[in-house]
Rosetta silent file (secondary structure, phi, psi, omega in degrees, C-alpha in Angstrom):
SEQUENCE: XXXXXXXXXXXXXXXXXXXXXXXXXXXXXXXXXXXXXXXXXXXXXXXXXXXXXXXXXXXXXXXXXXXXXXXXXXXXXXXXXXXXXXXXXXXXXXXXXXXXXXXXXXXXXXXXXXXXXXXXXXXXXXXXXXXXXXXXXXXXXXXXXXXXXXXXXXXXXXXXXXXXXXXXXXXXXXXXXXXXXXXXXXXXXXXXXXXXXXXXXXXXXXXXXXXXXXXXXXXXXXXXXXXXXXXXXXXXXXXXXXXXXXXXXXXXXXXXXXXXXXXXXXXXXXXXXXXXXXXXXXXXXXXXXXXXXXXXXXXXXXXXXXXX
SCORE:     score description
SCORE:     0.000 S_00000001
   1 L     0.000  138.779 -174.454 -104.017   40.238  126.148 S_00000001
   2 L   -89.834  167.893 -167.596 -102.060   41.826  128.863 S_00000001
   3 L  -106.469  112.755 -174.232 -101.796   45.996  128.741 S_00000001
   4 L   -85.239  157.621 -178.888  -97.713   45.932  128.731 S_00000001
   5 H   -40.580  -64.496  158.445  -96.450   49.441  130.156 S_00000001
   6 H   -10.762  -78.868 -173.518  -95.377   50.259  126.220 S_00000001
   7 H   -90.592    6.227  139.352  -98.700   50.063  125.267 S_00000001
   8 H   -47.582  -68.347 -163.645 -100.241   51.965  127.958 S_00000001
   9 L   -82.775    2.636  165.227  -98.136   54.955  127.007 S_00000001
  10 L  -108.468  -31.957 -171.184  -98.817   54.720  123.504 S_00000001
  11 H   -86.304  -25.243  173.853 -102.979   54.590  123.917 S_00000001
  12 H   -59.997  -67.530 -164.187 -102.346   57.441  126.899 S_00000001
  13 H   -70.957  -28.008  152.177 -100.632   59.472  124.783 S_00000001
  14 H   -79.637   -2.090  144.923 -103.352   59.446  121.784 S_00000001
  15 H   -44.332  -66.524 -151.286 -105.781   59.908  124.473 S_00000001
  16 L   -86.430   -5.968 -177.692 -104.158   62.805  125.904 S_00000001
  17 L   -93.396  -28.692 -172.857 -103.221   64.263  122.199 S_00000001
  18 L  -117.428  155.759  174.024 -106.785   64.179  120.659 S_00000001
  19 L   -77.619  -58.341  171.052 -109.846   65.293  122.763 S_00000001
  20 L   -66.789  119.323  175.170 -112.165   62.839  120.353 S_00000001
  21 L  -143.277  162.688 -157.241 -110.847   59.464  119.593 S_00000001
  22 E  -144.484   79.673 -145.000 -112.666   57.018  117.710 S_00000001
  23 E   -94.133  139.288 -163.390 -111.088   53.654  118.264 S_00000001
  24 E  -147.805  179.992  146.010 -113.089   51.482  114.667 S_00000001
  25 L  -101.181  119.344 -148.351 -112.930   49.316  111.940 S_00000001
  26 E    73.892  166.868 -147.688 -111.777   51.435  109.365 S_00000001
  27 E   -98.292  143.301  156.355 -111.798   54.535  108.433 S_00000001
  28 L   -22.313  -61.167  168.867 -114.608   57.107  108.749 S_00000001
  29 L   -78.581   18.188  178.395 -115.512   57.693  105.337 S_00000001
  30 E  -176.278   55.951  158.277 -115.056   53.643  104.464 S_00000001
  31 E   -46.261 -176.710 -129.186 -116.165   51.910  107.823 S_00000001
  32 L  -143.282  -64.439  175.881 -115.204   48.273  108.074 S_00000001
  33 L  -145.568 -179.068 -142.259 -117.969   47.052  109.652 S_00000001
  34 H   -56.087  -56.378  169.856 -121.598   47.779  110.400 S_00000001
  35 H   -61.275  -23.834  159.391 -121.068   49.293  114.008 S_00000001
  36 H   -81.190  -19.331  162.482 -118.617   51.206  112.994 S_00000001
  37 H   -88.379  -54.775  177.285 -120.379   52.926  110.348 S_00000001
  38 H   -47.410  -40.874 -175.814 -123.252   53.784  112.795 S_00000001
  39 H   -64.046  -56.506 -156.222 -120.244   55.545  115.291 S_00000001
  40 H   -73.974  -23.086  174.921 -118.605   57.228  112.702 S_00000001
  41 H  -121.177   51.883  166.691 -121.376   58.586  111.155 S_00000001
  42 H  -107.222  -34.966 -162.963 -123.128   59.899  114.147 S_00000001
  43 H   -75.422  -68.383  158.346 -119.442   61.475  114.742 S_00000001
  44 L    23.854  -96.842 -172.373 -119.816   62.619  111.253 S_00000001
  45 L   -81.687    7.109  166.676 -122.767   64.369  111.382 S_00000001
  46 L  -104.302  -33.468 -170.279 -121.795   66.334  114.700 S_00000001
  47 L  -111.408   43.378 -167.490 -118.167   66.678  113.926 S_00000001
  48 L   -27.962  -54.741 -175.580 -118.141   67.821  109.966 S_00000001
  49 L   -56.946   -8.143  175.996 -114.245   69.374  110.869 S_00000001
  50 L    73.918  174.500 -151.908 -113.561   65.410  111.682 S_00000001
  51 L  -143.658  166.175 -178.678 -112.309   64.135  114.618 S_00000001
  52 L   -69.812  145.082  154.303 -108.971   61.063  115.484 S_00000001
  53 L  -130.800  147.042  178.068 -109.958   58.002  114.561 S_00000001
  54 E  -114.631  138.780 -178.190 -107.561   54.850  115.122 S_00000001
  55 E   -86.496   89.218 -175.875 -108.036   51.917  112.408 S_00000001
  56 L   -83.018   25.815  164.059 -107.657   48.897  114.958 S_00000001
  57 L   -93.851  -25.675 -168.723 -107.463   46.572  111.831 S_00000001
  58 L  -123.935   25.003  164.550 -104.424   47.613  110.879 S_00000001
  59 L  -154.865   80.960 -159.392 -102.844   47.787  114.620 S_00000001
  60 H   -63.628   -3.223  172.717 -103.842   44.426  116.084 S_00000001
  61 H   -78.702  -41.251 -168.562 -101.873   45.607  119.393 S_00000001
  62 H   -79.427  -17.532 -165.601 -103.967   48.958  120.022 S_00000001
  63 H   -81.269  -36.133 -175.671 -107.014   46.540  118.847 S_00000001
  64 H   -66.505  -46.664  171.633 -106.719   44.045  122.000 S_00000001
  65 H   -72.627  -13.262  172.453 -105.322   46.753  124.177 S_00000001
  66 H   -74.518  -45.463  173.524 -107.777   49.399  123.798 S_00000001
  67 H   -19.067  -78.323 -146.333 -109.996   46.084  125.126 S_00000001
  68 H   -73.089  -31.625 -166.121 -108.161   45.721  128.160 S_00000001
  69 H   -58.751  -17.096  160.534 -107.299   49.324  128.768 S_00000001
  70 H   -98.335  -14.108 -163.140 -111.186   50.597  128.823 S_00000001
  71 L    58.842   55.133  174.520 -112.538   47.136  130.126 S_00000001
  72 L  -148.497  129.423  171.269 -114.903   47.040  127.488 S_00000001
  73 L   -46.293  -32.230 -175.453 -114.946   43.799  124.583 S_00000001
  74 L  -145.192  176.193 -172.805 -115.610   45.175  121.776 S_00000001
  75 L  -100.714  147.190  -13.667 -115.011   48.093  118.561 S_00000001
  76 L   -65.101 -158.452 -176.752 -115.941   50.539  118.051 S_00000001
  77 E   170.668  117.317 -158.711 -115.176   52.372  121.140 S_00000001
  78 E  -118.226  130.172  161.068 -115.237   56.366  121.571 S_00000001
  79 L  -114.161  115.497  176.138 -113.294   58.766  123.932 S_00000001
  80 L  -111.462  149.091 -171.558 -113.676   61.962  125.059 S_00000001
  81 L    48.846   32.187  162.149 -111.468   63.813  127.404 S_00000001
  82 L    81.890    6.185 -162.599 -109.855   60.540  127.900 S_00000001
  83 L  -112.065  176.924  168.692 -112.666   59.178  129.077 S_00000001
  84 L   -93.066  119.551  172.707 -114.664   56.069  127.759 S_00000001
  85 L   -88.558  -79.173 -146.443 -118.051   56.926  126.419 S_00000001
  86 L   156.982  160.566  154.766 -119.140   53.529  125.198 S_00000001
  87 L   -79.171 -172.194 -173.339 -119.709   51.804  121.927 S_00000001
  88 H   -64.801  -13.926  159.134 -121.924   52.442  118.915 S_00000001
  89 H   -92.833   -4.051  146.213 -125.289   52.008  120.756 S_00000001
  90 H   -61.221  -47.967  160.950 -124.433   53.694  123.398 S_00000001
  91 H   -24.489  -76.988  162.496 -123.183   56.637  120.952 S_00000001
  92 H   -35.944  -47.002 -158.811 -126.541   56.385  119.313 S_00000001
  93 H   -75.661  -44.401 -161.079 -128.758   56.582  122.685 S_00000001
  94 H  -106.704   17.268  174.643 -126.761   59.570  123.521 S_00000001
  95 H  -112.320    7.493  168.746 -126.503   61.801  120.632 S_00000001
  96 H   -89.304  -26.612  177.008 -130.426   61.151  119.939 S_00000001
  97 L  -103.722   41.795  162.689 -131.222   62.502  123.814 S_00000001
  98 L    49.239   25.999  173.506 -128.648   65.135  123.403 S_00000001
  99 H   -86.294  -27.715 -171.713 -126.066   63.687  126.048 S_00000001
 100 H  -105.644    8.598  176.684 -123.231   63.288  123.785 S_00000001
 101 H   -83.455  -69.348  169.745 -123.972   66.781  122.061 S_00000001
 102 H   -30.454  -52.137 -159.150 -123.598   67.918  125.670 S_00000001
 103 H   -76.265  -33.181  173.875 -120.039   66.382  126.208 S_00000001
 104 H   -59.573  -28.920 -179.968 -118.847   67.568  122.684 S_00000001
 105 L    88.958   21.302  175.004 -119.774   70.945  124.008 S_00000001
 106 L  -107.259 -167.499 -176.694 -122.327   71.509  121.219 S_00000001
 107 L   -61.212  102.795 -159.177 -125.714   72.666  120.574 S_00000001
 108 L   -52.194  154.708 -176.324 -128.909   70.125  121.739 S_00000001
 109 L   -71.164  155.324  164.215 -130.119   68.347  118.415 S_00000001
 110 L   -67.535   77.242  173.930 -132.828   69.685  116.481 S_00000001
 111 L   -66.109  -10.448  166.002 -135.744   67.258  116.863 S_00000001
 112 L   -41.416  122.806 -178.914 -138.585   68.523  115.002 S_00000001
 113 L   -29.158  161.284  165.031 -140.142   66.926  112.443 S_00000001
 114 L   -76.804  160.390 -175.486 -139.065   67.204  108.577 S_00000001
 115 L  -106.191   73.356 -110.462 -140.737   69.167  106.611 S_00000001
 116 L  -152.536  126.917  166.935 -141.943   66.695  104.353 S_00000001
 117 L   -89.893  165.150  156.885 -144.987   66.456  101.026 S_00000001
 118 L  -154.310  118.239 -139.721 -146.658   63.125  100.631 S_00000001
 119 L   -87.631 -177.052 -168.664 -149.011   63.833   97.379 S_00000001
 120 H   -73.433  -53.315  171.784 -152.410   61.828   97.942 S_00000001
 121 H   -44.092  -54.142 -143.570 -151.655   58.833   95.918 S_00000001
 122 H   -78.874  -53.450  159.325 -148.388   58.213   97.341 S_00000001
 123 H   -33.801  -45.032 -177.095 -150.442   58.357  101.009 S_00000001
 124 H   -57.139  -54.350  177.957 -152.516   55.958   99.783 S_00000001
 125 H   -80.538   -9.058  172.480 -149.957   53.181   99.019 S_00000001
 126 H   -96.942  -22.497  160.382 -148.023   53.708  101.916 S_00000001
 127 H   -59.975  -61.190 -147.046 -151.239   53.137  104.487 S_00000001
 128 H   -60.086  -38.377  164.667 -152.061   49.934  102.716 S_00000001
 129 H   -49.835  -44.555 -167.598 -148.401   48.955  103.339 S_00000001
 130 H   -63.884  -44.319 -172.131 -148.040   50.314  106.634 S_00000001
 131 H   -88.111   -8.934  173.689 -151.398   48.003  107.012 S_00000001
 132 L   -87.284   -2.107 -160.557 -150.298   45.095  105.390 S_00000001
 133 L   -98.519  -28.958 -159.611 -146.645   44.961  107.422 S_00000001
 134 L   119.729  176.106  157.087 -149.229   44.604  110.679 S_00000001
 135 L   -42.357  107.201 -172.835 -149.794   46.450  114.268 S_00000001
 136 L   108.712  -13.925 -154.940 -147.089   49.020  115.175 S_00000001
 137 E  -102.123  133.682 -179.127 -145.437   49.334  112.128 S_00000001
 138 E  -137.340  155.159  151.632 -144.639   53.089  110.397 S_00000001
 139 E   -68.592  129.241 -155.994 -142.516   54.434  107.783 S_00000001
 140 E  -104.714  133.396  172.010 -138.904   54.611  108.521 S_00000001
 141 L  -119.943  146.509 -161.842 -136.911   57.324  106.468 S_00000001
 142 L  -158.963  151.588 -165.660 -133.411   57.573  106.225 S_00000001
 143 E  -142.548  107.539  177.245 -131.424   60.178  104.169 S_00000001
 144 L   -90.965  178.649 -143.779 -127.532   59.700  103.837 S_00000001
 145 L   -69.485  -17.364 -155.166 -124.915   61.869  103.835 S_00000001
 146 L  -127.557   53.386  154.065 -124.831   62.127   99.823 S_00000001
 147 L    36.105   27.859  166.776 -128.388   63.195  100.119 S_00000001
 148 L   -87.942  115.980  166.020 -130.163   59.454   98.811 S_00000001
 149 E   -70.298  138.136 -147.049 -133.682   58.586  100.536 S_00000001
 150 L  -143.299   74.465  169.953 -134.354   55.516  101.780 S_00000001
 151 L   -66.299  176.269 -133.147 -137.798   54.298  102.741 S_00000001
 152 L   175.942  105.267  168.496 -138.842   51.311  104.795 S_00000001
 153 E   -80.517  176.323  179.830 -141.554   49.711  107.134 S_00000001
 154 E  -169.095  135.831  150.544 -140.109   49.404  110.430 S_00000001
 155 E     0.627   98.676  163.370 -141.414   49.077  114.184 S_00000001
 156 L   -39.034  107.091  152.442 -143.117   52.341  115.597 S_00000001
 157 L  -102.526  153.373 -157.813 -140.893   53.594  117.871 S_00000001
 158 L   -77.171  -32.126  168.187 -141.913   56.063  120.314 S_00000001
 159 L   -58.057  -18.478 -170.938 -138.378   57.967  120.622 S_00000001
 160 L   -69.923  145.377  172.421 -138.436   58.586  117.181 S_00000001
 161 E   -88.582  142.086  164.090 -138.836   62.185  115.510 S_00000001
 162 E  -163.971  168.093 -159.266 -141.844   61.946  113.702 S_00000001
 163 E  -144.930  104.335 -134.284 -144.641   63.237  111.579 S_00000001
 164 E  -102.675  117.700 -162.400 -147.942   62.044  110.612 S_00000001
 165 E  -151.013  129.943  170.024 -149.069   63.192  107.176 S_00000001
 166 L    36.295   57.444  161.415 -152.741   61.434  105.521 S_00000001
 167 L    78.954  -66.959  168.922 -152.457   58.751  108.107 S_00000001
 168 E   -10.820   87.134 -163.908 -148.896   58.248  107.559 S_00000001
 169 E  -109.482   90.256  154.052 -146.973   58.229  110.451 S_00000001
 170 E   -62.309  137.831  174.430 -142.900   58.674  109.195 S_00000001
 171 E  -151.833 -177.790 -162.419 -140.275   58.871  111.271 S_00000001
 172 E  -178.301 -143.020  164.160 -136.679   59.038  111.753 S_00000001
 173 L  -133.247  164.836 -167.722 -134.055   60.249  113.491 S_00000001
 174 L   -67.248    4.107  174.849 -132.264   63.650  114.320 S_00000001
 175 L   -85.410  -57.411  168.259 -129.773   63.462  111.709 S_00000001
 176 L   -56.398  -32.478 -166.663 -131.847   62.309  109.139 S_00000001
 177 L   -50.604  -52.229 -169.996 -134.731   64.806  110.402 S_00000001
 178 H   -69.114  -82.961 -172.446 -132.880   68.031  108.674 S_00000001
 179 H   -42.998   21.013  145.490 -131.363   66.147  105.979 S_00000001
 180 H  -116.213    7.025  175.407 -135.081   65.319  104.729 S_00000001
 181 L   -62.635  123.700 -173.314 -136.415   68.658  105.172 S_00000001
 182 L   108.833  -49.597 -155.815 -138.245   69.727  101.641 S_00000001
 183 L   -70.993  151.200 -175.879 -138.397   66.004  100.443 S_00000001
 184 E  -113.984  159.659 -167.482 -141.725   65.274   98.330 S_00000001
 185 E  -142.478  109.215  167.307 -142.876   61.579   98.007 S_00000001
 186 E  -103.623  115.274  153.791 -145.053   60.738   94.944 S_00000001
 187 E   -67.945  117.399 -168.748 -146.729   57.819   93.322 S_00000001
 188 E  -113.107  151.629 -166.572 -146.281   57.592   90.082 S_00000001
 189 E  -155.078   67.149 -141.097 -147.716   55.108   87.082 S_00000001
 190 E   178.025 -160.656 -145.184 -146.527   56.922   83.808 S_00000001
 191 L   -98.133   -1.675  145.998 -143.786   57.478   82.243 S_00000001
 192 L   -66.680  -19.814 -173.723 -141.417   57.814   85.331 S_00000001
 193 E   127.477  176.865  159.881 -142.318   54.423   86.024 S_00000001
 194 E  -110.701   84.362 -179.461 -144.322   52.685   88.237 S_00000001
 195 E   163.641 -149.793  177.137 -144.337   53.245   91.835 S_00000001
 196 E   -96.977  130.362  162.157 -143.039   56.173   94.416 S_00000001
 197 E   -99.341  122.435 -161.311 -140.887   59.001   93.314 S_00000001
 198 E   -98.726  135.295 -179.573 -139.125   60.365   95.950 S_00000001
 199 E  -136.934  135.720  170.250 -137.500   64.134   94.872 S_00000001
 200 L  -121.344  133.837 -144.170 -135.051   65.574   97.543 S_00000001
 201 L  -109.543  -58.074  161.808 -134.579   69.168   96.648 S_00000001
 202 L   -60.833    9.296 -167.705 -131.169   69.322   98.623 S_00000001
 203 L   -97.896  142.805  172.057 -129.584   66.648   96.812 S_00000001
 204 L   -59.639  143.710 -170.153 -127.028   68.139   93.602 S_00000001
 205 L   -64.360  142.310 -172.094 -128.813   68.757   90.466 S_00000001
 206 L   -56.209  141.227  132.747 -128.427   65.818   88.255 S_00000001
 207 L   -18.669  101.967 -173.041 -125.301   65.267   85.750 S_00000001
 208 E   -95.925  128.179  172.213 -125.961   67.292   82.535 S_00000001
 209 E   -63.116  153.038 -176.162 -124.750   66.113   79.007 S_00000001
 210 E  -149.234  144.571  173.476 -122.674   68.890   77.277 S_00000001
 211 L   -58.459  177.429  162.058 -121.428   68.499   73.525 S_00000001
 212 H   -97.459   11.194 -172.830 -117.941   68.387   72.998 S_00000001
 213 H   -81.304  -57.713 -174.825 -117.870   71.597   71.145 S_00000001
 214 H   -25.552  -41.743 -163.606 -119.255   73.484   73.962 S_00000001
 215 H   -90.396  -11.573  163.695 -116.912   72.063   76.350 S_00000001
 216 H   -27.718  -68.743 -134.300 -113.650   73.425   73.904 S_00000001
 217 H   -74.311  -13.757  170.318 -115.190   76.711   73.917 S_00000001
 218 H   -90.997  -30.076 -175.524 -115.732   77.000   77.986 S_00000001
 219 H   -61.068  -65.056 -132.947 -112.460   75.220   78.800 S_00000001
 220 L   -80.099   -3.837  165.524 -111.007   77.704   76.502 S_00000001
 221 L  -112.375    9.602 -169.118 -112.565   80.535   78.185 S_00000001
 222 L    33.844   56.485  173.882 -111.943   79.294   81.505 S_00000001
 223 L  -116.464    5.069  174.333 -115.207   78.619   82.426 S_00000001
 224 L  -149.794  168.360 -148.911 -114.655   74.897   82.723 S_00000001
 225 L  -150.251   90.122 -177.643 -112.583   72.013   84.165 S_00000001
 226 E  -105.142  144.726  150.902 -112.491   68.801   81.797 S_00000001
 227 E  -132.434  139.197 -178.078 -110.758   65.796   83.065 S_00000001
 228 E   -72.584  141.409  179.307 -109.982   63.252   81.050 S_00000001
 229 L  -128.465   18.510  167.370 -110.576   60.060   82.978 S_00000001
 230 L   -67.236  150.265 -173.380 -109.040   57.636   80.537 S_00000001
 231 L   -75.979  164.500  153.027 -105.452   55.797   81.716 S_00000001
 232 H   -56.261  -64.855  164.584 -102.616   57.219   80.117 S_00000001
 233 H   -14.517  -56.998  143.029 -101.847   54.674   77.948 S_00000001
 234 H   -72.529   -2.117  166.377 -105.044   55.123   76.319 S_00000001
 235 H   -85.190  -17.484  147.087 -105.291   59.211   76.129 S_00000001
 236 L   -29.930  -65.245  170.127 -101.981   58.015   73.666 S_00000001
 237 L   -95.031    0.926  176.617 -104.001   57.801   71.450 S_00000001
 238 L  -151.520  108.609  142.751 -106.818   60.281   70.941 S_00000001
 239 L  -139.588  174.586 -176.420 -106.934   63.564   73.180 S_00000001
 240 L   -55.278  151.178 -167.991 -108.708   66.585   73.518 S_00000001
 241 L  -109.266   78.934  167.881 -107.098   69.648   72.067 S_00000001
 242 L   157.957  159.293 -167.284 -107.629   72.016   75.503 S_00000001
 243 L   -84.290  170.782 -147.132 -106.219   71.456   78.504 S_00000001
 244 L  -149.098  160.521 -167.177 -107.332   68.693   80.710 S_00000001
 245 L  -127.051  137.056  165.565 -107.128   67.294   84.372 S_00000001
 246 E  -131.160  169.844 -177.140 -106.356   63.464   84.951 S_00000001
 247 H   -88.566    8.916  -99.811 -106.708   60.604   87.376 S_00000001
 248 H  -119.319  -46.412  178.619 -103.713   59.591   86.939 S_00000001
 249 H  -103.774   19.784 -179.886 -102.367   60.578   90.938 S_00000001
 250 L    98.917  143.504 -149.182 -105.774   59.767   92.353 S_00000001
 251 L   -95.952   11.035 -159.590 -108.621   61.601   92.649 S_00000001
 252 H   -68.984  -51.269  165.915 -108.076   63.599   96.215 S_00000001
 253 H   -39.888  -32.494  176.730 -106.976   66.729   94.418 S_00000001
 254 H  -109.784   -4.171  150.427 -109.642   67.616   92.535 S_00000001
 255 H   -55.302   -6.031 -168.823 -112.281   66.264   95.273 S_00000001
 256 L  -113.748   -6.558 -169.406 -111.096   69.247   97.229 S_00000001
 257 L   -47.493  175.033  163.616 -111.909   71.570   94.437 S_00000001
 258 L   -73.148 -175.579 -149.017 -114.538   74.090   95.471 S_00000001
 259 L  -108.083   10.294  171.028 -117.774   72.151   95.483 S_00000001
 260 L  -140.344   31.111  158.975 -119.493   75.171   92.624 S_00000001
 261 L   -91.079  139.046  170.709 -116.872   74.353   90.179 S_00000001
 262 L   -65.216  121.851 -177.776 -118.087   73.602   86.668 S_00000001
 263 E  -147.788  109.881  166.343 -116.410   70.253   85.968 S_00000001
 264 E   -77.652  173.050  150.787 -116.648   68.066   82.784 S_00000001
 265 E  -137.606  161.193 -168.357 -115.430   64.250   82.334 S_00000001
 266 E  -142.189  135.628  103.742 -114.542   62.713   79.166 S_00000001
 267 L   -39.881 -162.178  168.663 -113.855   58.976   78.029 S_00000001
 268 L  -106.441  -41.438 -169.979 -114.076   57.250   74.788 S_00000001
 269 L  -116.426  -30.132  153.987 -117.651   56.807   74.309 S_00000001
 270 L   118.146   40.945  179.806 -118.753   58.779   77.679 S_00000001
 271 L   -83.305  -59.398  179.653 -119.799   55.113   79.627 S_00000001
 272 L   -51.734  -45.405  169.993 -116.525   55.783   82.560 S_00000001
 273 H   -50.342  -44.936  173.708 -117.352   59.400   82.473 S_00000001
 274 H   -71.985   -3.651 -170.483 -120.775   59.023   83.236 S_00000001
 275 H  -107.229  -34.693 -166.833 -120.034   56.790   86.169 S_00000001
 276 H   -74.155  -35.579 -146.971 -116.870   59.456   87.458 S_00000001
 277 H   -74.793  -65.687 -150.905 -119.505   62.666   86.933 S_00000001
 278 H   -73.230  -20.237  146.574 -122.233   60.815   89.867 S_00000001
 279 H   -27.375  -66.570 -171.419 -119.464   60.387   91.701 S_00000001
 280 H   -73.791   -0.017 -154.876 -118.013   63.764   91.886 S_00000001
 281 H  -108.180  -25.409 -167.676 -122.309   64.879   91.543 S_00000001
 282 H   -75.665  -42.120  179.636 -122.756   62.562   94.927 S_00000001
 283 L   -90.969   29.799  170.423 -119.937   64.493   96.654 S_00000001
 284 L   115.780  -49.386 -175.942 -121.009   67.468   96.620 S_00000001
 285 L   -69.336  121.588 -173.200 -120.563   69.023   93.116 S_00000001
 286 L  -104.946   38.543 -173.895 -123.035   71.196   91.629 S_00000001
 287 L  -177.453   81.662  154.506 -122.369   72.046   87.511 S_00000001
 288 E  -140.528  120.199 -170.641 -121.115   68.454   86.979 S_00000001
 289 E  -122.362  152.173  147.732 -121.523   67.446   83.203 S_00000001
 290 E  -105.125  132.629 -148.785 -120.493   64.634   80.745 S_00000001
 291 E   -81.886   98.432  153.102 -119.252   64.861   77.383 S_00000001
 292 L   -41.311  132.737 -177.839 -121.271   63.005   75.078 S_00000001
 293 L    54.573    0.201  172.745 -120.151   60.231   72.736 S_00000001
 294 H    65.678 -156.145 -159.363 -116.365   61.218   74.288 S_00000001
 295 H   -91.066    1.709  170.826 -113.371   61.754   72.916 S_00000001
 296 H   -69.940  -36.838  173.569 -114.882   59.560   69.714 S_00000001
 297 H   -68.844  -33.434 -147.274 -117.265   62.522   69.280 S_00000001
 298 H   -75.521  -54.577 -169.741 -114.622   64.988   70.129 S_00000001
 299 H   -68.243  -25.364  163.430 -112.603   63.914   67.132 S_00000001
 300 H   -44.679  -16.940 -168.644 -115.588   64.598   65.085 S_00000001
 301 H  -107.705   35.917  -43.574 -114.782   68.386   65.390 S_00000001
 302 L  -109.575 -111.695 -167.418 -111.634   67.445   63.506 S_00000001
 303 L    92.090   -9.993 -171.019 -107.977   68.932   64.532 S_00000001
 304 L    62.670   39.081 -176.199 -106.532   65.322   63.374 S_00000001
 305 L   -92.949  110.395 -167.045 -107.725   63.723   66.878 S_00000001
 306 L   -68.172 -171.362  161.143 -107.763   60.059   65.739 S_00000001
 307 L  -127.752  171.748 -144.770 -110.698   57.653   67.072 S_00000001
 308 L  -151.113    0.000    0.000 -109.493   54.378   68.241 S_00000001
């Protein structure tokens, strides 16, 4: 595709408007495709206040023309100061050896190992894997932004931050390194299950059940936030007697809430609730409960609230 004058002056001018441009598939929070989720969440985790990104799926002119206009084939594709940094493994190479930290103007990453338990058992079953995978091979840990661990064998690599614990040699990367600081890694063969239980201490405290009387008497003291997460249509027929928050315009409003508000959810039987609460418990919230048995239980505390 040729770079027409037009569409010079349109990729110039979001050059010259954002320092950070992020040309992807898709959006940061809901990359597109695979490479684009590694840029963006390298970008991510350095640029928490977020940074431009242009969605070259949904501008097939900026997607060809960013091509010719950097001379480089393919998306993602990152700029700073107007300049071309590279694609996502180049991104990667140079925020793990602190070169793109540099250019951002931040702080070099913290490479030091995690701070990491690995109980005896749990040691045990991870050498015989680690020896069963073959020569070279260590455990690769990975922790994502919504604070789930994610073990692995994988290639030793030598670049890697890592930490050797009872023969174990884990490793990982600087991003991940912090985000796993604290986690304990157990084998267990009881009543948990069989195999390793991984507990990350920074991750939000689980989804708690709460009756529905309880949650009257704190909404009604304003010590709680129930939203109903039922359509309208159905909230027709049976609702809670206290006031209530709905999905109704989409959830962005009350995702911005502060992130140490007490927030119930309520259904009909409390199956959709329990699925919205690990949502909002995944993002961040930390006093996120569900209303047992729902608004079927709810009606139980009577008030004429029909069940359906």
């Amino acid at each position: 595709m040729s770079l027409t004058p037009e569409l010079r002056s349109r990729i110039e001018s979001l050059l010259q408007s954002n320092r950070v441009v992020l040309f992807m598939k898709g959006a940061p929070d809901a990359p597109q495709c695979g490479f684009s989720a590694k840029a963006a969440g390298t970008l991510n985790a350095l640029l928490p206040q977020g940074y431009a990104h242009v969605d070259v799926l949904g501008d097939g002119e900026i997607r060809e023309g960013i091509k010719a206009y950097g001379e480089w084939p393919t998306i993602p594709q990152l700029y700073i100061d107007g300049q071309l940094v590279g694609g996502s493994d180049i991104i990667l190479q140079m925020a793990g050896n602190g070169e793109l930290h540099g250019l951002l103007g931040l702080a070099a990453p913290d490479r030091s190992p995690p701070k990491l338990e690995i109980s005896p058992a749990a040691a045990k079953m991870l050498r015989e894997a680690v020896a069963g995978a073959g020569e070279g091979y260590a455990v690769q840990l990975e922790v994502d932004a919504r604070h789930n661990v994610r073990l692995q064998l994988a290639p030793a690599d030598a670049d890697a931050v890592a930490v050797e614990i009872d023969g174990v040699r884990v490793q990982t990367d600087w991003i991940n390194a912090r985000r796993a600081d604290g986690v304990s890694i157990d084998w267990a063969d009881d009543e948990r299950g069989r195999g390793l239980v991984i507990t990350n201490p920074n991750a939000p405290p689980a989804v708690r059940s709460i009756a529905p009387a309880d949650v009257r008497e704190r909404v009604q003291a304003g010590s709680l936030r129930l939203i109903d997460v039922r359509p309208a249509d159905e909230r027709a027929l049976a609702q809670a007697d206290v006031a209530f928050d709905t999905f109704d315009h989409g959830t962005g409003a009350l995702e911005g809430l502060p992130k140490d508000a007490p927030i119930a959810f309520l259904c009909h039987r409390g199956g959709r609730s329990a699925q919205a609460a690990e949502q909002f418990r995944q993002l961040g919230f930390r006093e996120v409960y569900n209303v047992v048995g729902g608004i079927d239980a709810w009606a139980d505390l009577g008030g004429g609230i029909a069940k359906y």
